[in-house]
Short mmCIF file of C-alpha atoms in Angstrom, two decimals:
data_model
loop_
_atom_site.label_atom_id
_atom_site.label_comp_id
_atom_site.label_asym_id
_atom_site.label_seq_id
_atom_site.Cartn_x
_atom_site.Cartn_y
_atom_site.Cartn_z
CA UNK A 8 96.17 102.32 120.94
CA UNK A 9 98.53 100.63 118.12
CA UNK A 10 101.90 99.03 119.92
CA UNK A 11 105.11 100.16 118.60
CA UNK A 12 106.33 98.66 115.66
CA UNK A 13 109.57 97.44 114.14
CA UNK A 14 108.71 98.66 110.44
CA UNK A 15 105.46 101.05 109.33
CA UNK A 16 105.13 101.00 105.58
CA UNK A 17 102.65 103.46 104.23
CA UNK A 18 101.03 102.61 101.21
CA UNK A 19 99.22 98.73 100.32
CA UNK A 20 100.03 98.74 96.74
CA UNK A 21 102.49 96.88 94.64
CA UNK A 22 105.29 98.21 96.01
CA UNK A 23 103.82 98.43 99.63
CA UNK A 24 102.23 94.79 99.50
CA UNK A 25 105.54 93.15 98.28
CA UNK A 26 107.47 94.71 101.17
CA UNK A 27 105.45 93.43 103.97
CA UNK A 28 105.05 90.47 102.77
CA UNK A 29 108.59 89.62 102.03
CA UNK A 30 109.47 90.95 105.72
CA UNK A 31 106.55 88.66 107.33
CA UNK A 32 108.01 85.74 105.71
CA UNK A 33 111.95 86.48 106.16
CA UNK A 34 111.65 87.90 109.42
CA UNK A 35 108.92 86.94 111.35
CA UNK A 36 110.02 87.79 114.55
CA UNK A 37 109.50 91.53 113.64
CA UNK A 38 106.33 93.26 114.39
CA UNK A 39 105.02 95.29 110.76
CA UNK A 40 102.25 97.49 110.04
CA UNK A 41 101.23 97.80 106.41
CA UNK A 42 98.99 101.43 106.38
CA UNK A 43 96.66 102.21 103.59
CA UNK A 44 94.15 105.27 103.32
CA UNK A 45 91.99 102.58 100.98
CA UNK A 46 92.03 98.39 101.25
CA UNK A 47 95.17 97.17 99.66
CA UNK A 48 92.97 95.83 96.70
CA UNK A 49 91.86 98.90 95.70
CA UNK A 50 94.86 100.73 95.42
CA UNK A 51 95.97 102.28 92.04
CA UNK A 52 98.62 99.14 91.42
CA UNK A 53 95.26 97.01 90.45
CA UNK A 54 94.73 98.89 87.35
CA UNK A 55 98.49 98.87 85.34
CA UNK A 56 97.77 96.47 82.87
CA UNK A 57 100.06 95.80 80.37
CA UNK A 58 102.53 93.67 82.05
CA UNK A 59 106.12 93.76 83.30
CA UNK A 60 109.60 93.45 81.24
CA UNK A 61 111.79 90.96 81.79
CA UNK A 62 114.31 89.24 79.22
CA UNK A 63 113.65 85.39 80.11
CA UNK A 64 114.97 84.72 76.40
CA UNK A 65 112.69 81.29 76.42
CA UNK A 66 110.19 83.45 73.33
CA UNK A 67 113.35 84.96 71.78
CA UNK A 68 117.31 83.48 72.95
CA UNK A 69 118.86 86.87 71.54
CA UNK A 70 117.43 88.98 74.11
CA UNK A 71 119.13 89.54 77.02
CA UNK A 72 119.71 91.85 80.21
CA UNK A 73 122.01 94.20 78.38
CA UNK A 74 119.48 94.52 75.54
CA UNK A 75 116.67 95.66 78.00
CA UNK A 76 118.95 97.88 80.46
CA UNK A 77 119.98 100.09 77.10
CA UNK A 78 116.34 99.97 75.78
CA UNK A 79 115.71 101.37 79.19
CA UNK A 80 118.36 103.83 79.47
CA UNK A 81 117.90 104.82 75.73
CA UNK A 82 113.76 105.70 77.12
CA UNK A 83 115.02 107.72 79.92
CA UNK A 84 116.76 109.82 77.39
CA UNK A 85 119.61 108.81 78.89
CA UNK A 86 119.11 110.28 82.23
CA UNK A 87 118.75 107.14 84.10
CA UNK A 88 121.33 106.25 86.58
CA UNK A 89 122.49 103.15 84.70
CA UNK A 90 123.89 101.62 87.66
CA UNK A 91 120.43 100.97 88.81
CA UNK A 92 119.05 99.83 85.61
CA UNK A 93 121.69 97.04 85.54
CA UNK A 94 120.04 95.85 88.92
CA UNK A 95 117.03 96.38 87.68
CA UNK A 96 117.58 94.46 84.55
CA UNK A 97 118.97 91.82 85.80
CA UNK A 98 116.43 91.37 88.72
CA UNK A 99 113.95 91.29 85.99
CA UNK A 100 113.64 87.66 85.09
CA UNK A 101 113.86 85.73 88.57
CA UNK A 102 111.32 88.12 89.81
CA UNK A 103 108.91 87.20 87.48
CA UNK A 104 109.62 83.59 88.17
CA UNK A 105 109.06 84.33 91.83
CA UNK A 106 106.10 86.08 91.38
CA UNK A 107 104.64 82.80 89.46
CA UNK A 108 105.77 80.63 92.25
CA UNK A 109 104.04 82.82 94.60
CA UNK A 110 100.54 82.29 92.62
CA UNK A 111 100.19 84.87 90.07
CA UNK A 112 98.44 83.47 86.67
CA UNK A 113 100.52 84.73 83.80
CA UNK A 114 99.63 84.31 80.41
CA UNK A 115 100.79 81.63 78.79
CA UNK A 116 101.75 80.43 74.81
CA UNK A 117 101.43 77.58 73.31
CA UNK A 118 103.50 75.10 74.79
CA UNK A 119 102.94 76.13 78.34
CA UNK A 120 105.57 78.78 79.03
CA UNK A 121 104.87 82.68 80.28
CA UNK A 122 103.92 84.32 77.27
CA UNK A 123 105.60 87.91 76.27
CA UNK A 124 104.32 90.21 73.83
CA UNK A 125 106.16 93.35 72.18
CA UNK A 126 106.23 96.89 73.95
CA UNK A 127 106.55 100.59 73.27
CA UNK A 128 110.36 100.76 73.29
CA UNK A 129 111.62 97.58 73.86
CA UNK A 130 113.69 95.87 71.37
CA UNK A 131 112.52 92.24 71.71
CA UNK A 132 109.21 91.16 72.63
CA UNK A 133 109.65 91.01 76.49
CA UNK A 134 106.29 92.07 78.27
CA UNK A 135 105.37 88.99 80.91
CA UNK A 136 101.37 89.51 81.10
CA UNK A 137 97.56 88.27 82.58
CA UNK A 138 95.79 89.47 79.60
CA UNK A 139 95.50 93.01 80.58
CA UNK A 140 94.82 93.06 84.03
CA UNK A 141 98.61 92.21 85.08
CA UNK A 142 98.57 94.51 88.10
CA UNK A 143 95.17 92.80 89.70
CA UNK A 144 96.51 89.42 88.75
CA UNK A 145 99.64 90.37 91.11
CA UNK A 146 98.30 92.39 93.75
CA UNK A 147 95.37 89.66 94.79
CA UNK A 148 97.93 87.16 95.46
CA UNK A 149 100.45 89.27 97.24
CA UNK A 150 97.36 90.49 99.37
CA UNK A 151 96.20 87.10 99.69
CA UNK A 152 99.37 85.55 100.99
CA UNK A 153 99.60 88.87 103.10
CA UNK A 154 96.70 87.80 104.91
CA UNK A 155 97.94 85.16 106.75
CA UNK A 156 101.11 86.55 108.28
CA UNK A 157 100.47 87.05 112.26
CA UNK A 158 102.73 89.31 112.57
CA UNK A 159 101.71 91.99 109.97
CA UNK A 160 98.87 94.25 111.18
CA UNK A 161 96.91 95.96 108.55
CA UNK A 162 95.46 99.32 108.88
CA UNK A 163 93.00 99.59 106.39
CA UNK A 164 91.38 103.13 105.65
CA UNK A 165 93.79 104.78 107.70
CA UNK A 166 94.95 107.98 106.11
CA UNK A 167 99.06 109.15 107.54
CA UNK A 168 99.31 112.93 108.63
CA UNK A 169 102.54 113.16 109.19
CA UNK A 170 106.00 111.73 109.59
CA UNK A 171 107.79 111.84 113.59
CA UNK A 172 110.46 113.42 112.82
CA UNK A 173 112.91 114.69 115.80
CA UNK A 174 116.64 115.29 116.02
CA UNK A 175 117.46 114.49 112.57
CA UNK A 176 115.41 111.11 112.30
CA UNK A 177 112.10 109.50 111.51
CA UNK A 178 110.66 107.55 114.52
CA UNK A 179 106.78 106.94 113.31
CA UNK A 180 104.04 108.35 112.12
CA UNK A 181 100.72 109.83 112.92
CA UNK A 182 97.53 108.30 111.70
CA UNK A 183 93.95 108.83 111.17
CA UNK A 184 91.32 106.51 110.71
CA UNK A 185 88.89 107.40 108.01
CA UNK A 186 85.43 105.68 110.15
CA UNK A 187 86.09 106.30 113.79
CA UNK A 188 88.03 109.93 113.58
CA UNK A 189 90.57 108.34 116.15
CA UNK A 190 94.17 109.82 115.42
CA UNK A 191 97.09 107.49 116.84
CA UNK A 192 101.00 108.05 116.91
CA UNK A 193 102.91 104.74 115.84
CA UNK A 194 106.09 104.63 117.06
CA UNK A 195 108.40 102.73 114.74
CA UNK A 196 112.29 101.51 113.96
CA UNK A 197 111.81 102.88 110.31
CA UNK A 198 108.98 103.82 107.74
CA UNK A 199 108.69 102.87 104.35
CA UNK A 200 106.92 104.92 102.15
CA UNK A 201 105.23 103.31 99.28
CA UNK A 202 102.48 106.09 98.14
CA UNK A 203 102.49 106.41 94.61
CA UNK A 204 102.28 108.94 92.41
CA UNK A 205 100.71 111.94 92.15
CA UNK A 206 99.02 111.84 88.69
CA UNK A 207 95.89 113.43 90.63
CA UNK A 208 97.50 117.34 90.15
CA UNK A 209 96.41 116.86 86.44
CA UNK A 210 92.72 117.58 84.71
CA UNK A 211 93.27 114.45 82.59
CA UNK A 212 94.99 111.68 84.11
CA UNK A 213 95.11 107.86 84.25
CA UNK A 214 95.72 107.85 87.67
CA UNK A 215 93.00 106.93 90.43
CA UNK A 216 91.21 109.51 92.96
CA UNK A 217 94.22 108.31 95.55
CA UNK A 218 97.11 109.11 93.64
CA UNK A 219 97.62 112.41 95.53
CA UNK A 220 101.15 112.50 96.12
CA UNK A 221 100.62 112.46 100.28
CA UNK A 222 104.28 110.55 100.44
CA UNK A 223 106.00 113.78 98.73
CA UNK A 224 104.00 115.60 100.66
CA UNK A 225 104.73 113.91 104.23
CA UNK A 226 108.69 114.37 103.00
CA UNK A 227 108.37 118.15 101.88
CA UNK A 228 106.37 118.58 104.92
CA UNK A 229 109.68 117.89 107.30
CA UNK A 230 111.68 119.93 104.51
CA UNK A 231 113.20 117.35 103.40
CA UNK A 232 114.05 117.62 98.98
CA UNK A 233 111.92 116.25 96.54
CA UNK A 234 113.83 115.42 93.13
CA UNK A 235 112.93 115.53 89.16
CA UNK A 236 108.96 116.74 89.85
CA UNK A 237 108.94 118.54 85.89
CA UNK A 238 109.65 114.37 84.75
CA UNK A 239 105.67 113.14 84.44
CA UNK A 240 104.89 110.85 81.84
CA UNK A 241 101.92 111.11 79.53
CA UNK A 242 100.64 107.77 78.37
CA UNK A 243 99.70 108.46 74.80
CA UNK A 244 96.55 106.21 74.97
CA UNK A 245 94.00 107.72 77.69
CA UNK A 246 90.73 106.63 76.68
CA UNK A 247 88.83 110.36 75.56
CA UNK A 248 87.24 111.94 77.41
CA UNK A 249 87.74 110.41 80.70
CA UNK A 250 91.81 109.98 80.70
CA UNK A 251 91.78 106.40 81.86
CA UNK A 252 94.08 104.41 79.83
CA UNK A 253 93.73 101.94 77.07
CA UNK A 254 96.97 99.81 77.84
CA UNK A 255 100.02 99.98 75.77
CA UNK A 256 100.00 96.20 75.31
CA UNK A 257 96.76 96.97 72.77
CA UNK A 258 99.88 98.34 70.74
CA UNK A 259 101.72 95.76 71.45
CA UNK A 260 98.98 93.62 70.08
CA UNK A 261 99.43 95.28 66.30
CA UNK A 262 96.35 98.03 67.12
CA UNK A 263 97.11 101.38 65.12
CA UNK A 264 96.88 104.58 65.47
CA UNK A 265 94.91 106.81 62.79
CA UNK A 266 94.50 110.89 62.45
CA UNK A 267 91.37 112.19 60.95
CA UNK A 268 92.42 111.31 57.34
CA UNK A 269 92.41 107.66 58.49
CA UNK A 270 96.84 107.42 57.94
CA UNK A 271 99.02 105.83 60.50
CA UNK A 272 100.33 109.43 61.40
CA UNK A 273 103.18 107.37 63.24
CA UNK A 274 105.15 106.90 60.04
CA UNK A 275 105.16 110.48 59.47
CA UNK A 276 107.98 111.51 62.40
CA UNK A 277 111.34 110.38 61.85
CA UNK A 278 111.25 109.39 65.61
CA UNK A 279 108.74 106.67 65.21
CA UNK A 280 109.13 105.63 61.71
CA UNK A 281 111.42 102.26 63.00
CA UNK A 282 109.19 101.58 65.69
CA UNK A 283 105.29 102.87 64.75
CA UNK A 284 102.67 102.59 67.56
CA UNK A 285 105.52 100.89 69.57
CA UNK A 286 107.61 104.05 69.84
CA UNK A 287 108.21 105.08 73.77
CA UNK A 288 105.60 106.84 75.15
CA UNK A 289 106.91 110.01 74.99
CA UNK A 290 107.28 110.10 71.70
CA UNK A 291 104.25 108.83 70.91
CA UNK A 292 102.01 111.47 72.93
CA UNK A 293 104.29 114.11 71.20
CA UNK A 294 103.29 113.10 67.82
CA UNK A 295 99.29 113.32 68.97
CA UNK A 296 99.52 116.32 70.16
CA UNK A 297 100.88 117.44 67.13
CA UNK A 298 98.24 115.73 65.11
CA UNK A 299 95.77 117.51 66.85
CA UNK A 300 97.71 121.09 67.41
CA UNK A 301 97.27 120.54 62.92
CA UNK A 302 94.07 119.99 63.01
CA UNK A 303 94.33 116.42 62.03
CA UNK A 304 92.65 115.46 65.45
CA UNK A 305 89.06 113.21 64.65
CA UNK A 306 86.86 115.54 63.71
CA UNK A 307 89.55 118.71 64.07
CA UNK A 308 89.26 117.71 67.84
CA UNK A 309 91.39 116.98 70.63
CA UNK A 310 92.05 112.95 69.90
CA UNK A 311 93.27 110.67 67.82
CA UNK A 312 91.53 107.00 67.09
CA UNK A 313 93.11 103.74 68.24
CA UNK A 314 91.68 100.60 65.87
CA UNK A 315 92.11 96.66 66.70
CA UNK A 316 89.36 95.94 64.43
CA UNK A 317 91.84 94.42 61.93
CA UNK A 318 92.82 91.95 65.04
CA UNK A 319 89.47 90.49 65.24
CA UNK A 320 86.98 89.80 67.74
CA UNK A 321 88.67 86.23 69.10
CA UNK A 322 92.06 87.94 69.77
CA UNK A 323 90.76 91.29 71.13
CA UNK A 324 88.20 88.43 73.60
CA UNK A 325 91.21 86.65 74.51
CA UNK A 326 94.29 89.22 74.92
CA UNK A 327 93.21 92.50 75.67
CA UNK A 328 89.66 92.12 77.07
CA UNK A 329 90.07 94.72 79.60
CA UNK A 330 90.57 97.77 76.94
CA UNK A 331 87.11 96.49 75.43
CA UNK A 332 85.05 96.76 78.72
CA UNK A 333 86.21 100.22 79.39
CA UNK A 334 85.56 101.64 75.90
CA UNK A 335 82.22 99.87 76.72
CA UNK A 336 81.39 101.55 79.70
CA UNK A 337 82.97 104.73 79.70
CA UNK A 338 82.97 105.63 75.96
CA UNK A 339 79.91 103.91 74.90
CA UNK A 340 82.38 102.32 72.24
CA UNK A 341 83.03 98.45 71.36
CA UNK A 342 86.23 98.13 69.65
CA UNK A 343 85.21 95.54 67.87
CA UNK A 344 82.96 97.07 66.33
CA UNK A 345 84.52 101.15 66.22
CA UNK A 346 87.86 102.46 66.38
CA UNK A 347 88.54 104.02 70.42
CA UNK A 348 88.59 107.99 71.05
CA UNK A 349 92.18 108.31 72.38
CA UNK A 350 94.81 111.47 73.41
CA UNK A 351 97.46 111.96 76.07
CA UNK A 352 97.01 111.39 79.54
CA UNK A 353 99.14 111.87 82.76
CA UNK A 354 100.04 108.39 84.12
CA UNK A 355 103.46 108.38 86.02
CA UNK A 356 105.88 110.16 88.14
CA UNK A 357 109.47 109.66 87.12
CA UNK A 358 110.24 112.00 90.58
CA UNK A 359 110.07 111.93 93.64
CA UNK A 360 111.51 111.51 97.08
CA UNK A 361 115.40 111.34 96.32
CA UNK A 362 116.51 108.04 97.66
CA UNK A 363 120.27 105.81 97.32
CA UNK A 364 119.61 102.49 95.90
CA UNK A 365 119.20 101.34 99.08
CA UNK A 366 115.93 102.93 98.88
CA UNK A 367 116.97 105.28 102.14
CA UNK A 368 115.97 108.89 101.67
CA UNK A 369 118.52 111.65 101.10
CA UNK A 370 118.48 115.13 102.48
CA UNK A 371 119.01 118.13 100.70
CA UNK A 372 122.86 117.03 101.41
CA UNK A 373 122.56 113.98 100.06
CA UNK A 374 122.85 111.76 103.14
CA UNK A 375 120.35 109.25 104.30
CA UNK A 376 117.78 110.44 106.69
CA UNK A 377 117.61 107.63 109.52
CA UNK A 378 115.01 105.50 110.03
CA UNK A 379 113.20 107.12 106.36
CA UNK A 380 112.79 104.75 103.22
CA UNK A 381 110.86 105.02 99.93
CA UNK A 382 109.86 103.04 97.85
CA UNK A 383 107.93 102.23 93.87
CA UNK A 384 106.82 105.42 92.06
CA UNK A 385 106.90 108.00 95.24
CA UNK A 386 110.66 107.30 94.72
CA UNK A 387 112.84 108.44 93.08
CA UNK A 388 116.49 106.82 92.06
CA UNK A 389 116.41 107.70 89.53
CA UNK A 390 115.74 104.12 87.56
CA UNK A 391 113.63 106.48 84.93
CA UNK A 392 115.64 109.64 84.29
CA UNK A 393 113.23 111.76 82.20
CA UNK A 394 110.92 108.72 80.40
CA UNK A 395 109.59 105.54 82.05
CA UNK A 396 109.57 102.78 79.96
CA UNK A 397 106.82 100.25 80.53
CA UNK A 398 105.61 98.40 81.29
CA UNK A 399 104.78 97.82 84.81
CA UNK A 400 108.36 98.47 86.77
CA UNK A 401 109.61 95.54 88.52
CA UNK A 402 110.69 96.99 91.12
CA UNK A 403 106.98 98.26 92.16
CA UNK A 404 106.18 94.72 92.56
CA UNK A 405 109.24 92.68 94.10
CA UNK A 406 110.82 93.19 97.15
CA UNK A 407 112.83 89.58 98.19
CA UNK A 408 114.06 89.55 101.38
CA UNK A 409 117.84 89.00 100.97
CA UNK A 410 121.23 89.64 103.07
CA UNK A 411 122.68 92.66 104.41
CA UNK A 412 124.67 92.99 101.52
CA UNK A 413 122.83 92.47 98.48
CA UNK A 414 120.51 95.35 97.38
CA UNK A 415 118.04 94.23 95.44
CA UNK A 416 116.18 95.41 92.18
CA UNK A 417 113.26 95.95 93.77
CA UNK A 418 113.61 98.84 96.26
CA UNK A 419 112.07 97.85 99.02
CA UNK A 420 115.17 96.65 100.90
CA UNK A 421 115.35 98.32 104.21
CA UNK A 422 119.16 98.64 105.48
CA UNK A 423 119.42 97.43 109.15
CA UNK A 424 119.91 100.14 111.59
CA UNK A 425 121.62 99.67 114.85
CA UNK A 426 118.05 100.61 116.83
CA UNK A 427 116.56 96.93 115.58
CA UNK A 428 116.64 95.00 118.63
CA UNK A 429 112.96 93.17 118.36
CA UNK A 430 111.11 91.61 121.06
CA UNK A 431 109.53 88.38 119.94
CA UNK A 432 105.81 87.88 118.63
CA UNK A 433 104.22 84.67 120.69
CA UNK A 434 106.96 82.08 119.86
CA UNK A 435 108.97 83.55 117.22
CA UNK A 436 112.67 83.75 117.61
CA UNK A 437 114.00 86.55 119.22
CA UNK A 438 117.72 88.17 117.84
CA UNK A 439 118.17 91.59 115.95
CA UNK A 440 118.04 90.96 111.93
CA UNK A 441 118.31 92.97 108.83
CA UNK A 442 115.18 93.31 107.30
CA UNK A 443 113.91 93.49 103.59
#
């Protein structure tokens, strides 16, 4: 039998992993369980690779916060609740820093600082990376430093079934474990959910065999709304035929992107003619499929080719080494040596569960559901309106424990409810306190 808890968060991945940590070290006295259907280092957050925006202004003093909220409201085509963005933008930059204090191994240039490189629309080059395995670099150490909080309980391989939900509010979940069969109620003073997306609906998608939308699906479940489901974005570089995806920062290293004839067919839209391969990613996977749909697809098929050869083999070793394994194994294609098969492929949900940006859900009236939170891409503020604009989103990866009053950029704040009143864990303080 699992004890009641203060706070259940479903979901170990960015999102998920940042929460409970930054609740285990705030608030210690409270008793968390962090519930995952696979470990927390497997989840679909280890794969986003490009890196994560943030205007630091150390590579380039003209950018700034204002710069990267319109970049990101321009992306959303304008449909992004620019209220949030401002958090968001501004949130950027100490989170990063926090997230280096914390352990993570950024790139770095040449005189020791976190390196940024350019990215599909963004006006300044503003991309804080590891190479391009950003979201393992950050999800290791939050799991790592997870580890060692007593009062966090971990439920690996333990799959939700559905919310408890009674008179109006959410009061736990029910769980099953995926090796013993046992199902177990969890009572609990309020549930995040941190899920993902559900990229998984699609035949080609960049999104892993988990991404099956179960948090929209515990929410819709209850009847409770679900908000802008016809926004899904389709990363313009999934790696042909398989879908995974060849990161956007392989643009953002200077790789191009050639049609049958062998012509940067970027030039040829007026959308993309400022911008080329670094046009938002909408626009980008419009103009391929429009390559294709005129038979200028490789071969008169279905993709497009995406060359770093010009880069060379030391910079393609050094900054994008992760794009080169997988066109390796699952394309039988070294792009040092070959231009990479490439077309649209479904990567994120801009909807989701409707939440405030308090990250509480709303009901079909608009008013927070007690005791119900959500959180990362399962969310949805709408921080995105109809385009996300990488790369990876802050928010999925910060949530810093702060006062009552202060929302954060990340999401993963958790209003305090009248029900908190904790009892203590061995000789932690007792008292009733917000938490993240």
């Amino acid at each position: 039998m699992i004890p009641s808890q203060d706070v259940v968060i479903v979901g170990g991945g960015l999102t998920g992993s940042r929460a409970a940590l930054a609740i285990a070290q705030k608030y210690p006295h409270l008793r968390l369980a962090l519930i995952s259907k696979v470990h927390p280092i497997r989840s679909h957050s280890v794969a986003a690779q490009g890196g994560m925006a943030a205007a630091l202004g150390h590579l380039d003093e003209t950018d700034n916060w204002l710069d990267h909220a319109f970049d990101t409201v321009k992306g959303s085509d304008y449909l992004a609740d620019q209220n949030a963005v401002a958090v968001l933008t501004q949130a950027a930059p100490p989170t990063v820093r926090a997230l280096e204090k914390l352990g993570v191994l950024f790139s770095r240039d040449e005189e020791g600082r976190i390196a940024q490189r350019p990215f599909g629309g963004h006006s300044h080059p503003r991309a804080c990376y590891a190479a391009d395995k950003t979201g393992h670099a950050i999800l290791h150490e939050l799991v790592a430093n997870l580890l060692g909080q007593p009062n966090v309980t971990l439920l690996a391989e333990w799959y939700v079934l559905r919310l408890i939900y009674e008179d109006g509010e959410v009061k736990g979940v029910v769980a099953y474990c995926l090796e013993t069969g046992t199902v177990a109620a969890i009572p609990s003073k309020a549930v995040l959910l941190a899920t993902g997306g559900y990229g998984r609906v699609f035949g080609t998608t960049s999104n892993d065999y988990a991404s099956t939308g179960d948090g929209l699906y515990l929410v819709a479940r209850e009847g409770l709304p679900l908000q802008d489901m016809e926004f899904v974005q389709f990363h313009p570089t999934g790696l042909y035929p398989a879908g995974v995806l060849i990161s956007e920062a392989v643009r953002g290293e200077g790789a191009y992107l050639l049609n049958d004839r062998g012509e940067r067919f970027m030039a040829h839209y007026e959308a993309s003619q400022a911008r080329m391969e670094l046009a938002p990613r909408d626009i980008t996977s419009r103009n391929i499929a429009l390559e294709v749909a005129a038979g200028r697809g490789i071969g008169g098929g279905s993709y497009v080719h995406l060359d770093v050869r010009h880069l060379g083999r030391e910079k393609i070793l050094q900054k994008i080494p992760f794009a080169r394994e997988e066109g390796l194994r699952l394309a039988g294609v070294d792009c040092i040596e070959a231009p990479l098969p490439v077309r649209p492929t479904a990567h994120y949900s801009m909807g989701g569960i409707p939440t405030d940006p308090d990250c509480r859900v709303l009901d079909r009236h608009s008013r927070p559901v007690p005791g119900l939170y959500a959180a990362g891409e399962c969310a949805c503020l709408s921080v995105h309106g109809a385009n996300r604009l990488g790369p990876i989103p802050c928010w999925n990866a910060r949530c810093l424990a702060s006062g009552p009053a202060k929302p954060w950029g990340g999401r993963c704040w958790i209003v305090p409810s009248p029900r908190f009143r904790s009892q203590p864990i061995k000789s932690k303080p007792k008292g009733r306190s917000p938490i993240c």
